[in-house]
mmCIF file of C-alpha atoms in Angstrom:
data_model
loop_
_atom_site.group_PDB
_atom_site.id
_atom_site.type_symbol
_atom_site.label_atom_id
_atom_site.label_comp_id
_atom_site.label_asym_id
_atom_site.label_seq_id
_atom_site.Cartn_x
_atom_site.Cartn_y
_atom_site.Cartn_z
ATOM 1 C CA GLN A 143 -0.322 -0.450 0.553
ATOM 2 C CA VAL A 144 1.056 3.486 -1.172
ATOM 3 C CA GLN A 145 1.908 5.737 1.873
ATOM 4 C CA LEU A 146 2.882 9.414 2.625
ATOM 5 C CA LYS A 147 5.275 9.832 5.157
ATOM 6 C CA GLU A 148 5.402 12.244 7.718
ATOM 7 C CA SER A 149 8.415 13.655 9.729
ATOM 8 C CA GLY A 150 9.972 16.509 11.363
ATOM 9 C CA GLY A 151 8.147 16.502 15.478
ATOM 10 C CA GLY A 152 10.130 16.887 18.376
ATOM 11 C CA SER A 153 9.314 18.081 21.913
ATOM 12 C CA VAL A 154 9.061 21.488 22.055
ATOM 13 C CA GLN A 155 8.535 24.242 25.113
ATOM 14 C CA ALA A 156 5.074 25.975 25.404
ATOM 15 C CA GLY A 157 4.637 29.082 21.715
ATOM 16 C CA GLY A 158 7.749 26.985 20.416
ATOM 17 C CA SER A 159 7.528 26.503 16.592
ATOM 18 C CA LEU A 160 8.213 23.117 14.741
ATOM 19 C CA ARG A 161 8.523 22.747 10.643
ATOM 20 C CA LEU A 162 6.855 19.435 9.445
ATOM 21 C CA SER A 163 6.919 17.283 6.325
ATOM 22 C CA CYS A 164 4.762 15.163 4.330
ATOM 23 C CA SER A 165 6.089 13.576 1.939
ATOM 24 C CA GLY A 166 5.296 10.817 -0.878
ATOM 25 C CA SER A 167 5.746 9.405 -3.952
ATOM 26 C CA GLY A 168 3.378 10.182 -7.521
ATOM 27 C CA ASP A 169 1.842 7.343 -7.501
ATOM 28 C CA ILE A 170 0.235 9.116 -3.957
ATOM 29 C CA TYR A 171 1.219 12.721 -3.663
ATOM 30 C CA GLU A 172 -2.357 14.834 -4.642
ATOM 31 C CA ARG A 173 -1.816 18.446 -4.864
ATOM 32 C CA VAL A 174 -5.677 19.229 -3.713
ATOM 33 C CA CYS A 175 -7.404 17.159 -1.192
ATOM 34 C CA ILE A 176 -4.015 16.652 0.827
ATOM 35 C CA ALA A 177 -4.414 16.941 4.778
ATOM 36 C CA TRP A 178 -3.051 17.196 7.968
ATOM 37 C CA PHE A 179 -5.162 15.456 11.027
ATOM 38 C CA ARG A 180 -3.034 15.144 14.373
ATOM 39 C CA THR A 181 -4.935 12.651 17.270
ATOM 40 C CA ALA A 182 -4.727 13.952 21.429
ATOM 41 C CA PRO A 183 -3.963 11.959 23.640
ATOM 42 C CA GLY A 184 -7.259 10.108 24.670
ATOM 43 C CA LYS A 185 -9.177 12.514 21.688
ATOM 44 C CA GLU A 186 -9.690 11.344 18.234
ATOM 45 C CA ARG A 187 -8.508 12.189 15.242
ATOM 46 C CA GLU A 188 -8.769 15.182 13.741
ATOM 47 C CA PRO A 189 -8.640 17.907 11.308
ATOM 48 C CA VAL A 190 -6.518 20.510 11.012
ATOM 49 C CA VAL A 191 -5.954 22.263 7.760
ATOM 50 C CA GLN A 192 -7.166 20.570 4.308
ATOM 51 C CA ILE A 193 -6.950 22.345 1.324
ATOM 52 C CA LEU A 194 -9.783 21.927 -0.884
ATOM 53 C CA SER A 195 -9.779 20.975 -4.212
ATOM 54 C CA ASP A 196 -9.854 24.387 -5.674
ATOM 55 C CA GLY A 197 -6.570 24.596 -3.788
ATOM 56 C CA THR A 198 -7.716 27.159 -0.766
ATOM 57 C CA PRO A 199 -6.309 26.168 2.677
ATOM 58 C CA GLN A 200 -8.757 25.502 5.018
ATOM 59 C CA TYR A 201 -7.955 25.334 9.275
ATOM 60 C CA ALA A 202 -9.284 23.964 12.078
ATOM 61 C CA GLY A 203 -10.118 26.735 14.507
ATOM 62 C CA SER A 204 -7.666 25.806 17.570
ATOM 63 C CA VAL A 205 -4.961 26.702 14.818
ATOM 64 C CA LYS A 206 -5.785 28.676 13.089
ATOM 65 C CA GLY A 207 -3.392 32.422 12.944
ATOM 66 C CA ARG A 208 -0.769 29.613 14.736
ATOM 67 C CA PHE A 209 -0.236 27.041 12.017
ATOM 68 C CA SER A 210 0.343 27.879 8.555
ATOM 69 C CA VAL A 211 0.122 24.695 5.625
ATOM 70 C CA SER A 212 2.035 25.311 2.072
ATOM 71 C CA GLN A 213 3.659 22.517 -0.954
ATOM 72 C CA ASP A 214 6.373 22.197 -2.983
ATOM 73 C CA PRO A 215 4.204 20.647 -5.162
ATOM 74 C CA HIS A 216 8.196 19.308 -7.361
ATOM 75 C CA GLU A 217 8.891 17.366 -4.240
ATOM 76 C CA ASN A 218 5.205 16.370 -3.595
ATOM 77 C CA THR A 219 6.160 17.420 -0.458
ATOM 78 C CA LEU A 220 3.626 19.391 1.659
ATOM 79 C CA TYR A 221 4.965 20.737 4.684
ATOM 80 C CA LEU A 222 2.710 21.829 8.262
ATOM 81 C CA GLN A 223 4.724 25.256 10.113
ATOM 82 C CA MET A 224 4.020 25.738 13.971
ATOM 83 C CA ALA A 225 4.182 28.664 15.552
ATOM 84 C CA GLY A 226 2.576 30.048 18.839
ATOM 85 C CA LEU A 227 2.485 25.919 19.693
ATOM 86 C CA LYS A 228 0.312 24.991 23.027
ATOM 87 C CA GLU A 229 0.114 22.008 25.457
ATOM 88 C CA GLU A 230 -3.109 20.980 23.165
ATOM 89 C CA ASP A 231 -1.312 20.228 20.204
ATOM 90 C CA THR A 232 0.441 17.642 21.775
ATOM 91 C CA GLY A 233 -0.313 14.886 19.648
ATOM 92 C CA ILE A 234 1.174 12.122 16.354
ATOM 93 C CA TYR A 235 0.127 14.763 12.986
ATOM 94 C CA TYR A 236 -0.541 12.726 9.995
ATOM 95 C CA CYS A 237 -1.105 13.114 6.266
ATOM 96 C CA ALA A 238 -3.553 11.666 3.901
ATOM 97 C CA VAL A 239 -5.251 12.507 0.772
ATOM 98 C CA ARG A 240 -9.068 11.463 -1.234
ATOM 99 C CA ARG A 241 -7.908 10.382 -4.220
ATOM 100 C CA ARG A 242 -9.450 12.757 -6.956
ATOM 101 C CA CYS A 243 -10.764 14.547 -4.473
ATOM 102 C CA GLY A 244 -13.172 11.668 -3.771
ATOM 103 C CA PRO A 245 -14.087 10.880 -0.422
ATOM 104 C CA LEU A 246 -12.008 8.603 1.611
ATOM 105 C CA TRP A 247 -8.695 9.584 3.305
ATOM 106 C CA SER A 248 -6.001 7.605 2.508
ATOM 107 C CA GLY A 249 -2.327 7.128 2.030
ATOM 108 C CA TRP A 250 -1.455 6.683 5.974
ATOM 109 C CA GLY A 251 2.305 6.812 7.128
ATOM 110 C CA GLN A 252 3.116 6.893 10.925
ATOM 111 C CA GLY A 253 2.910 10.006 11.887
ATOM 112 C CA THR A 254 4.635 12.744 13.387
ATOM 113 C CA GLU A 255 4.451 12.819 17.091
ATOM 114 C CA VAL A 256 4.242 16.566 18.210
ATOM 115 C CA THR A 257 5.002 16.869 22.581
ATOM 116 C CA VAL A 258 4.195 19.985 23.304
ATOM 117 C CA SER A 259 5.365 21.105 27.079
ATOM 118 C CA SER A 260 4.866 23.963 29.539
#
């Protein structure tokens, strides 16, 4: 099964920054209908930011103004720049795609862990 690969996680203090990367082969990477998700301890997975079919990023309210998504389509890589990190941003971050903007998310990788401490 073709998967995306997340990297860039780590441990930071509150207020710090991290940049996550999500990369994949041309078989899986999509420039639109691609998203970052996270799973916080004890909580269900939630979307952090999605790039919609028109290329517009849609951020979760909890990260708006602090996180920024970008991509290098030539490198099939999606980035998530996170600033002003809070303890509640702690979790495992994943990326996934909706092939041809269909209904199902796929390509889940192993995720990359982010730990924010006070």
